[in-house]
Every structure is written in C-alpha cells, then in structure tokens.
XYZ file of C-alpha atoms in Angstrom:
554
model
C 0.000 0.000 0.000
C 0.974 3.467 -0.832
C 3.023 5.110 2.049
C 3.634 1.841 4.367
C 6.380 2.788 6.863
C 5.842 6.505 7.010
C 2.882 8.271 8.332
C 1.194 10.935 5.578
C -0.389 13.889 6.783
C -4.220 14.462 5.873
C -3.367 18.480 4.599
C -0.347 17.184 2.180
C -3.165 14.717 0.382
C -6.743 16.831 0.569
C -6.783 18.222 -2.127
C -6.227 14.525 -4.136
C -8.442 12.725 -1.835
C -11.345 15.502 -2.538
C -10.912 14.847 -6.310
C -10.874 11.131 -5.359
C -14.323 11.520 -3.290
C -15.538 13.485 -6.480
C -14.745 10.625 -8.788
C -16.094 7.753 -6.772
C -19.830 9.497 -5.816
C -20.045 12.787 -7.341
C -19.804 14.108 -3.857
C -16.954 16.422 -2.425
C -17.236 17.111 1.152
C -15.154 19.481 3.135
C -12.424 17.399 5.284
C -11.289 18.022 8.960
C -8.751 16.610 10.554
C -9.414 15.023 13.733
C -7.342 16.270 17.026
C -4.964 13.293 18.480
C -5.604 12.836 21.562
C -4.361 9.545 23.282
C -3.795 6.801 20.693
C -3.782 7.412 17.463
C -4.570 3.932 16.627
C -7.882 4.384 18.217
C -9.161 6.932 16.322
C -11.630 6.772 13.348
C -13.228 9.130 10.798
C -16.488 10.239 11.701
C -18.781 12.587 9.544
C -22.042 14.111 9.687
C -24.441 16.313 6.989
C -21.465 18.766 6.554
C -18.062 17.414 7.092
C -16.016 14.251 6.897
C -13.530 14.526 9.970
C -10.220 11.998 9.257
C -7.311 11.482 11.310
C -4.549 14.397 10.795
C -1.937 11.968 9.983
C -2.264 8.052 9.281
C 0.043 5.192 8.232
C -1.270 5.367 3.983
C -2.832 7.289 1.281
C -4.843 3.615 0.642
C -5.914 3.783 4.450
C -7.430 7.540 3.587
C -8.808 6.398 0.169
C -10.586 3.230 1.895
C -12.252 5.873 4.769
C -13.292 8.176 2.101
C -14.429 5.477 -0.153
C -16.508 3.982 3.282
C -17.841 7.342 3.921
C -19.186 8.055 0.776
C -21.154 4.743 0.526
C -22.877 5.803 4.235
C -23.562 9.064 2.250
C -25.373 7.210 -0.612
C -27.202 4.652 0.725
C -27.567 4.735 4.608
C -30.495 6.496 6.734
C -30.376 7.896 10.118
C -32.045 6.160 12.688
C -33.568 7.246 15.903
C -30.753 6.260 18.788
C -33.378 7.239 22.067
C -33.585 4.113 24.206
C -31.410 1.812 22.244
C -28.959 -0.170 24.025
C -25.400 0.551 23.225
C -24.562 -3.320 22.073
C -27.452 -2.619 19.674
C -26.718 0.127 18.014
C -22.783 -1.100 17.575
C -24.148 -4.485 15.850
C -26.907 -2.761 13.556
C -24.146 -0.423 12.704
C -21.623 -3.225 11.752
C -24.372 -4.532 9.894
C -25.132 -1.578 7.928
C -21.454 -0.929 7.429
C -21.452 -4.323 5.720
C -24.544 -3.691 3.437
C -23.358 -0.378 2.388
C -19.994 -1.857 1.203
C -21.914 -4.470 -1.007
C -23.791 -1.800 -2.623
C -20.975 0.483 -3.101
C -19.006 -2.708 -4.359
C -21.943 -3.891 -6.797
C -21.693 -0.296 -8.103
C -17.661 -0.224 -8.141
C -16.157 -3.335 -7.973
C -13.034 -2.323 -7.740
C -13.553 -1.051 -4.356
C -13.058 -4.643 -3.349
C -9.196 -4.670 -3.719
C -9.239 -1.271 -1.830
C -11.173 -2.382 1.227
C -10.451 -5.792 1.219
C -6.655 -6.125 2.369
C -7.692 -4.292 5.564
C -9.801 -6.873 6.602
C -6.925 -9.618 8.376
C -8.749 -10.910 11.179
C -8.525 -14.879 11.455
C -10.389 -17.577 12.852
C -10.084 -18.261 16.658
C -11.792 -19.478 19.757
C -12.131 -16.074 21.486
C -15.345 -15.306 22.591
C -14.499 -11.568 23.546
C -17.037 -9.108 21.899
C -14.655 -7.076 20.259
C -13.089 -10.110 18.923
C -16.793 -11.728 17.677
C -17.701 -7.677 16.245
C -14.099 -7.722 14.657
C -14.492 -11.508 12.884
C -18.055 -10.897 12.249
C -17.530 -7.530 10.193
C -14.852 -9.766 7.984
C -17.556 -12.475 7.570
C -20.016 -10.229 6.119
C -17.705 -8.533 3.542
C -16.006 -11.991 2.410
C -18.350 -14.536 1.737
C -16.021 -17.105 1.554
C -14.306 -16.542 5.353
C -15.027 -18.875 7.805
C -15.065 -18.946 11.015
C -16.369 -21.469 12.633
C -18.216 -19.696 16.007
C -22.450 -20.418 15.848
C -22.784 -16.540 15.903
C -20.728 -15.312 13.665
C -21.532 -18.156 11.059
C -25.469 -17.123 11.614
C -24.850 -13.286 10.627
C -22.636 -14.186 7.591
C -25.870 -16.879 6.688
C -28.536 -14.326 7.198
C -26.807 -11.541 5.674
C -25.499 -12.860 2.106
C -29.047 -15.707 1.783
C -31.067 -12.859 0.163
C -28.813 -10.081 -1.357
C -32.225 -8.408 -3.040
C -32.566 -7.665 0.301
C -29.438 -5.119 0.636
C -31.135 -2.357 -1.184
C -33.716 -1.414 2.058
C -31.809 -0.002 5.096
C -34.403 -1.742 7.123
C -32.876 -4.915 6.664
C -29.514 -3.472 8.935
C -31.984 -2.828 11.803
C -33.611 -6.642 11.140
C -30.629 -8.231 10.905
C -28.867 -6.455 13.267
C -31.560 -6.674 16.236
C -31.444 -10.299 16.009
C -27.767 -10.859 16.281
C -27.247 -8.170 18.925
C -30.295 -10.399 20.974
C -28.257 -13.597 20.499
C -25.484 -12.327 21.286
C -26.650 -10.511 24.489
C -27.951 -14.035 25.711
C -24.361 -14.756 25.814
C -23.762 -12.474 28.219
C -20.189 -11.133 26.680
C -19.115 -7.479 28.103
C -18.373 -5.052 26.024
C -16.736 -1.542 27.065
C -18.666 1.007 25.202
C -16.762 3.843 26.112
C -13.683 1.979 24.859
C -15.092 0.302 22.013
C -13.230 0.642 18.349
C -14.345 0.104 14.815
C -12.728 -2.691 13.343
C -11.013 -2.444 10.528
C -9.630 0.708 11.071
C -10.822 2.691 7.654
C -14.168 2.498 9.190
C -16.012 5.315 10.516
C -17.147 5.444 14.056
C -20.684 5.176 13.058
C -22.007 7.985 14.732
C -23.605 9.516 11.632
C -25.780 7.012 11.454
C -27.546 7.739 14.522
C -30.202 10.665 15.740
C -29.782 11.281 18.994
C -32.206 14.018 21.356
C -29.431 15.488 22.722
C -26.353 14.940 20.241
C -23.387 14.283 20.971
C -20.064 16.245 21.807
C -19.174 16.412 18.202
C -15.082 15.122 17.693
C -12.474 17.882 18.296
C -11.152 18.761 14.971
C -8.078 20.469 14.424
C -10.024 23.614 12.336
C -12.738 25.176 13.214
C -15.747 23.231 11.546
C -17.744 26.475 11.359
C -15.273 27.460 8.104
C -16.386 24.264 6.276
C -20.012 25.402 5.913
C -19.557 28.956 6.011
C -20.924 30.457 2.743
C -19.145 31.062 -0.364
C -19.808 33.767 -2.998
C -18.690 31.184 -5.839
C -20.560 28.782 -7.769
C -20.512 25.407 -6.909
C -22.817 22.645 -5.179
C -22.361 19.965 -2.833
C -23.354 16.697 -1.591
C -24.703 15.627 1.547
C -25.725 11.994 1.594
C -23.369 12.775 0.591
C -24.215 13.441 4.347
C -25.328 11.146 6.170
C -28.553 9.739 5.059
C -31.359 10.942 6.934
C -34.478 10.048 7.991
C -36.767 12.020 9.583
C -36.149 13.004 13.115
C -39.741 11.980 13.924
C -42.154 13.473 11.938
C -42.135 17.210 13.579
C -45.254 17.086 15.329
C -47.601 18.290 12.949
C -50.430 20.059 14.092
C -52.319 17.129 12.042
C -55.983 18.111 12.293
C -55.733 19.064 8.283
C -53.759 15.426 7.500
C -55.164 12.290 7.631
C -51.695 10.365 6.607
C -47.942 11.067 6.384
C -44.983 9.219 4.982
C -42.092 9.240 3.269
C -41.779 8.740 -0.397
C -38.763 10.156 -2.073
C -35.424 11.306 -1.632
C -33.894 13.705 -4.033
C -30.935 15.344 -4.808
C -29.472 18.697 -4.041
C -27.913 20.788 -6.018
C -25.158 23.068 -4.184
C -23.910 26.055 -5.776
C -20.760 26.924 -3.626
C -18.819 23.450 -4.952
C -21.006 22.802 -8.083
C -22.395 19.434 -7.664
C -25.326 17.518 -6.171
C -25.669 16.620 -2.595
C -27.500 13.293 -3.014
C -30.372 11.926 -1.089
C -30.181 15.171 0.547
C -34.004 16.250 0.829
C -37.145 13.575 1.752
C -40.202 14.130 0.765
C -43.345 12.958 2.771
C -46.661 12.794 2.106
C -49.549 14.278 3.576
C -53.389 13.653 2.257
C -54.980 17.017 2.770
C -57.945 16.966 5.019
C -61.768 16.946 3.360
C -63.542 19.522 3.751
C -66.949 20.690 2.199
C -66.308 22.028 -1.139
C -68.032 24.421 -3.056
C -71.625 23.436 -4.025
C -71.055 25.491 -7.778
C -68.217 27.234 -9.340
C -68.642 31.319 -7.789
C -69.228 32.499 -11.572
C -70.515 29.467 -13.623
C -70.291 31.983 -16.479
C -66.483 31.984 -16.191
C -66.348 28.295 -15.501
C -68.625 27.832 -18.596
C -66.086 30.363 -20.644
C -62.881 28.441 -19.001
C -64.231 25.045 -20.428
C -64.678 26.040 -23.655
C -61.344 27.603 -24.003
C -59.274 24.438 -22.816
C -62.027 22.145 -25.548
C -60.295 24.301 -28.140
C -56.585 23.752 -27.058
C -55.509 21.118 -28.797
C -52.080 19.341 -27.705
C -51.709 16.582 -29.810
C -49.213 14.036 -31.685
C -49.105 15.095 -35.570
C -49.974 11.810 -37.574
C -48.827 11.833 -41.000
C -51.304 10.850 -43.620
C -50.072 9.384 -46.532
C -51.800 8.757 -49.994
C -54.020 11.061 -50.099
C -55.767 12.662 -53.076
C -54.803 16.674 -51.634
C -52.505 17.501 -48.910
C -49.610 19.645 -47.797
C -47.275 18.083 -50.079
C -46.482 15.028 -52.039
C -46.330 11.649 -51.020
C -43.135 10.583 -51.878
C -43.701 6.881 -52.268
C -46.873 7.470 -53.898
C -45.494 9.770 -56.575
C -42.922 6.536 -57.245
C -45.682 4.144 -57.818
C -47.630 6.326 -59.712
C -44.944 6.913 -62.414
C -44.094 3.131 -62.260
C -47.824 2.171 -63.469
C -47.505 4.999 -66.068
C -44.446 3.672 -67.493
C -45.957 0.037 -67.580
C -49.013 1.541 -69.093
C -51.414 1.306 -66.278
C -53.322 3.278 -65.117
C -51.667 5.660 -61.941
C -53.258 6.020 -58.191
C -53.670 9.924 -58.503
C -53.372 9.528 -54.729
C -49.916 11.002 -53.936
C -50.280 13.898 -51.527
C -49.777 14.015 -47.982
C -50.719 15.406 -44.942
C -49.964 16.113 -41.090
C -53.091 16.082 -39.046
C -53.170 16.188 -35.241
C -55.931 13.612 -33.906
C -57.202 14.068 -29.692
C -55.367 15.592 -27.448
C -51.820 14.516 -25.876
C -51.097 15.917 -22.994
C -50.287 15.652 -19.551
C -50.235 18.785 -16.916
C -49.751 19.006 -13.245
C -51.141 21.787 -11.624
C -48.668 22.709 -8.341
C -49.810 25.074 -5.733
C -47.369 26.738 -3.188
C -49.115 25.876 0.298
C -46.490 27.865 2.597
C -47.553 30.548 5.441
C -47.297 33.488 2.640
C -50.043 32.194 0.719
C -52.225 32.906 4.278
C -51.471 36.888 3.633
C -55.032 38.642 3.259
C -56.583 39.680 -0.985
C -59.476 40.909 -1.265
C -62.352 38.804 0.597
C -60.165 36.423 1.454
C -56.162 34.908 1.060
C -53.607 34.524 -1.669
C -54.373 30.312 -0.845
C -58.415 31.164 -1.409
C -57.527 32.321 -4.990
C -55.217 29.480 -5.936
C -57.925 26.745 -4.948
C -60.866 28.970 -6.532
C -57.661 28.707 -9.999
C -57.355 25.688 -9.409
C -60.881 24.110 -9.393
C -62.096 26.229 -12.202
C -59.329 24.961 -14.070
C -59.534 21.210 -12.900
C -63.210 21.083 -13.956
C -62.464 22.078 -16.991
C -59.755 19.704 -17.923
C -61.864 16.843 -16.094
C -64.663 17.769 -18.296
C -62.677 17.573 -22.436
C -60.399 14.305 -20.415
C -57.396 15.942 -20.502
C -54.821 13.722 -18.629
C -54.076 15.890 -15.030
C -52.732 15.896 -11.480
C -53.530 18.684 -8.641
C -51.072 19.214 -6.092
C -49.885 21.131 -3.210
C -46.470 21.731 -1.998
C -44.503 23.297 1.502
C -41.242 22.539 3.731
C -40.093 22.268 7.299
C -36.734 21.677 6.599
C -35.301 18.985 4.207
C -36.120 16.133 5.942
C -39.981 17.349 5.384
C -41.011 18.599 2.098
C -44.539 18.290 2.229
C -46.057 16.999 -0.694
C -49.879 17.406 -0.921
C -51.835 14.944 -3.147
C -55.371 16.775 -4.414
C -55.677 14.626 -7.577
C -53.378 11.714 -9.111
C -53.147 10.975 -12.604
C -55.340 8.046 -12.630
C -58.083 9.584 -10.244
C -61.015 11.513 -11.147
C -61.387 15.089 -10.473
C -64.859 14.289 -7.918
C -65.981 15.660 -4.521
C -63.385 13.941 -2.450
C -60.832 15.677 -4.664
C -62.808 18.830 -4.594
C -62.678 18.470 -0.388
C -58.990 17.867 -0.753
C -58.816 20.889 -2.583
C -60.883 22.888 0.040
C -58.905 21.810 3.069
C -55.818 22.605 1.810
C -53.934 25.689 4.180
C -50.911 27.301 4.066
C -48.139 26.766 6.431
C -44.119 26.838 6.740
C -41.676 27.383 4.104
C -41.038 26.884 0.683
C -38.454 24.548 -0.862
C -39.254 24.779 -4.049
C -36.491 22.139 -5.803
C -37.778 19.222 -3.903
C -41.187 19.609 -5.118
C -40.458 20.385 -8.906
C -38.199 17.381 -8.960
C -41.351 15.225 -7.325
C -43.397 16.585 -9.611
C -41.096 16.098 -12.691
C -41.076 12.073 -11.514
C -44.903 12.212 -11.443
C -44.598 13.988 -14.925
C -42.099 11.351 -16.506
C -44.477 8.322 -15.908
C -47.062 9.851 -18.018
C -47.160 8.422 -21.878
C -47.974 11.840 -23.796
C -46.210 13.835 -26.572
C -45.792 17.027 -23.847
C -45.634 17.021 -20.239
C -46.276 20.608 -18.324
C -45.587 21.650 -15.037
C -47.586 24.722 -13.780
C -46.205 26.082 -10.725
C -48.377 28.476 -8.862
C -46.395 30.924 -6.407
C -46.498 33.822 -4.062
C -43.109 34.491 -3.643
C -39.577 32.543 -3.746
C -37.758 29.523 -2.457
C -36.680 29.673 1.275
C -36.865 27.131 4.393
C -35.734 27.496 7.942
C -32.729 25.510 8.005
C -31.227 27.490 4.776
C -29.631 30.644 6.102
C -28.011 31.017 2.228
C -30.624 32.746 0.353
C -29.003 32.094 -2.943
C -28.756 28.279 -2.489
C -32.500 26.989 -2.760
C -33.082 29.476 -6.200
C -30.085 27.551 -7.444
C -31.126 24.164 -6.455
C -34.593 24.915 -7.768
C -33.016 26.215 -11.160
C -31.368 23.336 -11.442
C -34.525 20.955 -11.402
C -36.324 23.260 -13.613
C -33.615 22.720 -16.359
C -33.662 19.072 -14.896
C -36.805 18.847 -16.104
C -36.229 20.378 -19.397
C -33.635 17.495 -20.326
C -36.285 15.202 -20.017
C -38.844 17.348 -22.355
C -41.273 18.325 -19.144
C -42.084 22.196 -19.749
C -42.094 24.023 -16.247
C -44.399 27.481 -16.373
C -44.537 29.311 -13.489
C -47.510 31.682 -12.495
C -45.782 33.933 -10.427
C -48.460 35.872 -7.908
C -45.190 38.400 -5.804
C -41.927 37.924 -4.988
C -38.745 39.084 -6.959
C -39.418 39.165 -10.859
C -35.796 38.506 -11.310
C -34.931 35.716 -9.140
C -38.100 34.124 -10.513
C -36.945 34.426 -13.931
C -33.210 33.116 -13.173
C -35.507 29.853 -11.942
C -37.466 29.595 -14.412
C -36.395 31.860 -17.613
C -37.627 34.697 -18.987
C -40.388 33.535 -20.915
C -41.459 30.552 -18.168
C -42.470 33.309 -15.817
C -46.091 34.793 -16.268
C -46.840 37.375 -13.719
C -49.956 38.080 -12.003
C -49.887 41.880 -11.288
C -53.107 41.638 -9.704
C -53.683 38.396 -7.143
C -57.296 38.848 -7.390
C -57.692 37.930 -11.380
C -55.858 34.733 -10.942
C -59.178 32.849 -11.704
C -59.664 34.490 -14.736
C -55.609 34.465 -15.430
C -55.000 30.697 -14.904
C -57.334 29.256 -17.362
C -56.271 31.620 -19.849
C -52.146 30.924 -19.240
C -52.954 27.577 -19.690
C -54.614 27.973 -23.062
C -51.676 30.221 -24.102
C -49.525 27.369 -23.425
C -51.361 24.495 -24.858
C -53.233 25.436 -27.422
C-alpha cells in the first residue's frame, strides 16, 4: 500500500483525496482533521451532513482512500435512525451490519472497491469469545463470503446476511438483521466496554452519523474550526450531503395534524449546491400528507367563467401530428406514392392519382400538473379572502375544466419544514377523477411553513415522466420565492430549484410558473424569462390561470 512505513499527513493529500471523493460518488465534502488525543490507533473518521472529519496523519494514502471510499457509501445509501432508548450493544451491531450492506452496494456499483477495502480486513479464525473479537471476525464475515469462522454466531450473521442479497437495497434490513444478532449475542452475556469500544477495521467510521440522537453528541475535536467548512461562499458550486449522512426524519415534527389524515415518506432527491457545483445526493425527503376533506363548493362562484374556461381548454388542442399518406390533396407530395404512380404509367397502367400528404393532429396529448405553493405566505389577506383562497378557486375552475374535455391531469400542493420534510400534498393523481373527495382535498388545503421549491419540482417532474404523452407541463403556482428554515443562504435553494427546472427540461417536461409576488428577477433566473407569467393583480388569478394555460397548450 501506498506510504507503508511513514505516516502521511491528511493536509499534504486533501486536495487529491477531494478529487478522489468526487470521482467515486459525485460528492466532495469538506475534510477536517481530527485532534490526536491519546492513541492514534484508536481513532476513526467520523462525519455528519457537513463534514467528513479523518485522522490528521495516518500510516497510507490507501488507508485515507478506503475511509473516504466507506464514507461516501454511508452518504449514498444509509439512513439515520432514531438512537433514544437503544442499548449501546445494539446500536454497535446494527451499525456493523449496515457498514457491511453499504460496502456491497458500493461494491456492486464499483467493484473495484473490493481490492481497496479488502486487504484491511486480516482478522482470522479463533476461539475467542471476547465481543470485540466476535464484532471484529463478524464484520470480515459479512464482507467476504467465503471466510469462515467457525463460532455459531458469527456463522449465523454471515448466513442471514449474504441468503437474500435483493434484500441489501432497504436499510431496514440493517436494523432486522442487526436486532437479532445483537439479541443472540446478548444471551451470551459477553461485556463489552462502550466507552472503549473501536471500529474494526480501522478505515471504518465510528458510526455515529448514522444515529439521531435528542441530545447529540459532543461532536469530535477537529483540528479547524468546523464552522469554516459550511460557512458560505460567494462562488458557484454545489455539494453533496448523503453525501451526508442519510437521513431520515427526526420523527415526523409534530404536525399540528388536524388538516392530514396520513404522512410518509416517499422520495429522496438530490441537491444541487452552488458553492462546490455538484449535487448533494439523497439530501431532501419528501413525505406525504393527504390534505384533510372539507366541504367544497356546491357550484363554481361564476358558472359563467367556468362555462367560458371550459370552452377555451375544448379548443386547445395538444396533440401528436400523424402523417397521412396517400391522399388525393394535402400539404405536399407523397413521396412513395409519386414513385408508384410513375411506375404504373411507365408500364401503361393506369396511376393512383393519390400522392399527396398530410400532417393532421388527432385528440389531445397531454399531460399537466397543476402545483400550488401551500407555505404561510399564501395565508397573507386579498381581497375577501387569502392569496391560498384564490389558488384553490384557480385551481378548481381549471380542474373542472380539464376533467370535463379528459385531458390527462394531477392537482397538487407543496410546503417545507426543513429537508427532511417537504410536504407533498396529493389533491388529484393521474389516474383519479377530479370528484368531490378531490374537490374536499382541494378545500382543506392551508398554508403553512416554508417553501423549498427544488424538492417539489423534482417530485413533480417524476410524477410527470411516468405519463405516456407527446408534452408534459408543469404549472407552478407561487407567491413568492424559495426559502426554508434551516437554509440561512438565500441564494442556495433558487439555485437548487433552477437546477430541477432545467432538470426537467432534459427530459422534455415544460415548467411554467404563475408567479403571484416575490422578486421578478430571481423568478426568472428559476425559471427563464419567458417561463415566468406574472400576475400583477392576485385577485384575477381565476380568470388568469385558465387563460395561461390555453396560451400554453393550445
């Protein structure tokens, strides 16, 4: 291994091992070096959502390559889990566990990883039953599936773990797994020192990102102060978290959840950082939260203008262009046709005079989703009532009217309470009708929190990609700009939420925004120029909406 005999100091490599950690996962943290106290030997890297902390000087640039590479895997496929009122021999198997399953994935991913991790792992057979010894030949078994060891425990884990690899992809199975070795092994009554207790092999972290705890931790002394790693930047750039450590909701903040009737998780997305230029992956979750019903409106408020909406969305028509071919008029001529024509002639028969052809558009092909902005702003007083009063009054105006030619459309509301809680609101799926109980989903949405607006145009751009039609729109309906409580950087979430709008546009999803306040300029570096359509006055959105979205179908 590189540097065996001579110890290699973390600042002479950074730099190399940052380009490495770009390379491997598209990710590229800021490093720390960790403070030696006591023996080095002990120590082990350690991370959390901003930094990965690695000893200031160690033996090899492989050793440093093999923490980073470990690191990085825990950053793409681990999730936090809730530490309060686990036992300490718990938490050190599941984490053994999920250091094991993370490796596999990283490995199935990069295979060469294998050579880089796998000459650190040494540990033979023997007859100790010490728990650091067991932990120590048990992490071995599960990376090598052809070690063996011989002890009843240790063969069990290595069974269990590599007897259904389909298994590996759901961090749930480290908890499963893990729970039922640490119970064994507690039966055994082995001590373990806690306090004491090492990682083994040494490139591994020290697992505490992979824990939430009430009242965290101390975090490890670094030899910088940590507070320069996040500080902000005025360059351009982007990051990665999970690329941080995976994580999973710190308990659902207690929602005041009178207006939901459910809540959970359904996607993780991406980042995108501006300071370092690249995504920080996994780094937002999204959850989902069924609005409560409420009554809706008996009749539209002016069935005139819902009568006047419908007809201008019959008239849009968004549709594949068929080509018609022999034809006896058209556009111009049919190729083919004109061929076979002069063929017969020159045989002496007599021609098919029909060689024109012609483009026709037949139905209508198109899908739209229809977002609303659900955060505290939209509570701010308009006329008789709030900014959110006008969006559902848009909203179901425009819904009725696409329900009532069968256009193919979803209704949905959006807000944040930090990353781990974008709140996505579900009025009206794809394959649902637009019918009271979507009209009472409508009516009970309110507005509350913030606004992370990248989350939900990615979510919605997933929604959007499943749907089998020639366009694919995204209509974003806002009252002002992205910003969430644990973002003190008011530049990052407009970046991040550029970035999924032209995220989208690779993919050939349009993304229109109906902008209702805010900046005019920030909106259009989100969105572009002619993707922003401002309302000056919030009060004619119902009239407004309809109309945009004939303007950009028809």
């Amino acid at each position: 291994m590189d540097g065996v005999g001579g110890d290699i100091a973390l600042a002479d490599v950074e730099r190399r091992l940052r380009a490495y950690g770009a390379a491997l996962w598209g990710s590229d943290p800021p490093l720390r070096p960790l403070v030696q106290d006591g023996d080095p030997a002990a120590l082990r890297p350690c991370f959390d959502a901003d930094l990965v902390r690695l000893p200031a000087v160690w033996p090899s640039l492989d050793l440093y390559r093999a923490a980073l590479a470990h690191v990085g895997a825990h950053r793409m496929f681990s999730r936090s889990w809730p530490a309060k009122g686990l036992k300490p021999l718990l938490t050190i198997v599941v984490s053994l566990v999920e250091d094991a399953r993370v490796e596999h994935l990283a490995m199935r991913r990069l295979p060469g990883l294998r050579r880089l991790w796998g000459p650190f792992h040494r540990v033979e057979p023997s007859p100790s039953l010490m728990a650091a010894d067991l932990l120590e030949r048990l992490a071995r078994a599960l990376f090598d599936a052809g070690y063996r060891d011989g002890n009843a425990w240790v063969d069990k884990g290595q069974r269990l773990f590599f007897e259904r690899p389909d298994r590996w992809d759901d961090p749930e199975f480290s908890l499963r797994l893990g729970g039922d070795l640490a119970g064994d092994l507690g039966k055994t009554r082995v001590q373990i020192n806690v306090r004491e207790h090492r990682v083994d092999p040494v490139y591994r972290d020290d697992n505490g990102g992979l824990w939430l705890y009430d009242t965290p931790p101390e975090p490890p002394r670094d030899a910088d102060d940590p507070l320069e790693a996040v500080r902000s930047e005025p360059a351009e750039g982007e990051g990665n978290r999970r690329n941080g450590p995976p994580q999973a909701p710190p308990s659902p903040a207690p929602l005041a959840v009178a207006e939901t009737i459910a809540l959970r998780p359904v996607a993780r997305y991406p980042e995108w950082d501006h300071r370092i230029g690249l995504h920080r992956p996994d780094f937002v979750q999204v959850i989902e939260c069924v609005p409560e019903q409420r009554p809706p409106p008996d009749t539209p408020a002016d069935p005139r203008l819902a009568a006047r909406v419908c007809a201008l969305v019959r008239h849009a028509v968004v549709a594949r262009p068929e080509r018609l071919r022999r034809r006896r008029d058209g556009d111009d001529l049919d190729l083919d046709a004109c061929i076979a024509a002069s063929a017969a002639r020159r045989r002496g028969h007599v021609p098919d005079l029909r060689v024109y052809r012609r483009v026709q558009r037949r139905g209508r092909d198109l899908s739209v989703l229809l977002l609303l902005d659900a955060s505290h702003s939209t509570n701010d007083p308009v006329g008789d009532g709030t900014v959110l009063d006008l969006e559902r009054r848009s909203a179901d105006l425009l819904a009725g009217a696409l329900a009532a030619v069968g256009d193919r459309f979803a209704l949905a509301a959006f807000r944040s309470d930090g990353r781990e809680a974008v709140h996505w609101l579900p009025v009206k799926r794809f394959a649902e009708p637009y019918d009271g109980a979507a009209r009472g989903r409508l009516a009970g949405l309110d507005g509350r929190w913030s606004t992370r607006m990248g989350a939900a145009i990615r979510h919605a751009g997933a929604a959007l990609s499943a749907q089998p039609t020639l366009r694919r729109l995204l209509l974003l309906v806002t009252d002002g700009e992205p910003s969430d409580i644990d973002c003190p950087d008011p530049r990052h979430l407009v970046e991040d939420a550029r970035k999924a709008v032209r995220e989208l546009a690779g993919r050939g999803i349009d993304v229109v925004c109906v902008a209702l306040g805010g900046d005019p300029q920030t909106h259009h570096r989100i969105f572009g120029r002619r993707n922003v359509l401002p309302v000056d006055r919030v009060e004619q959105l119902p009239e407004i909406l309809p109309a945009v979205y004939v303007r950009l179908t028809g």
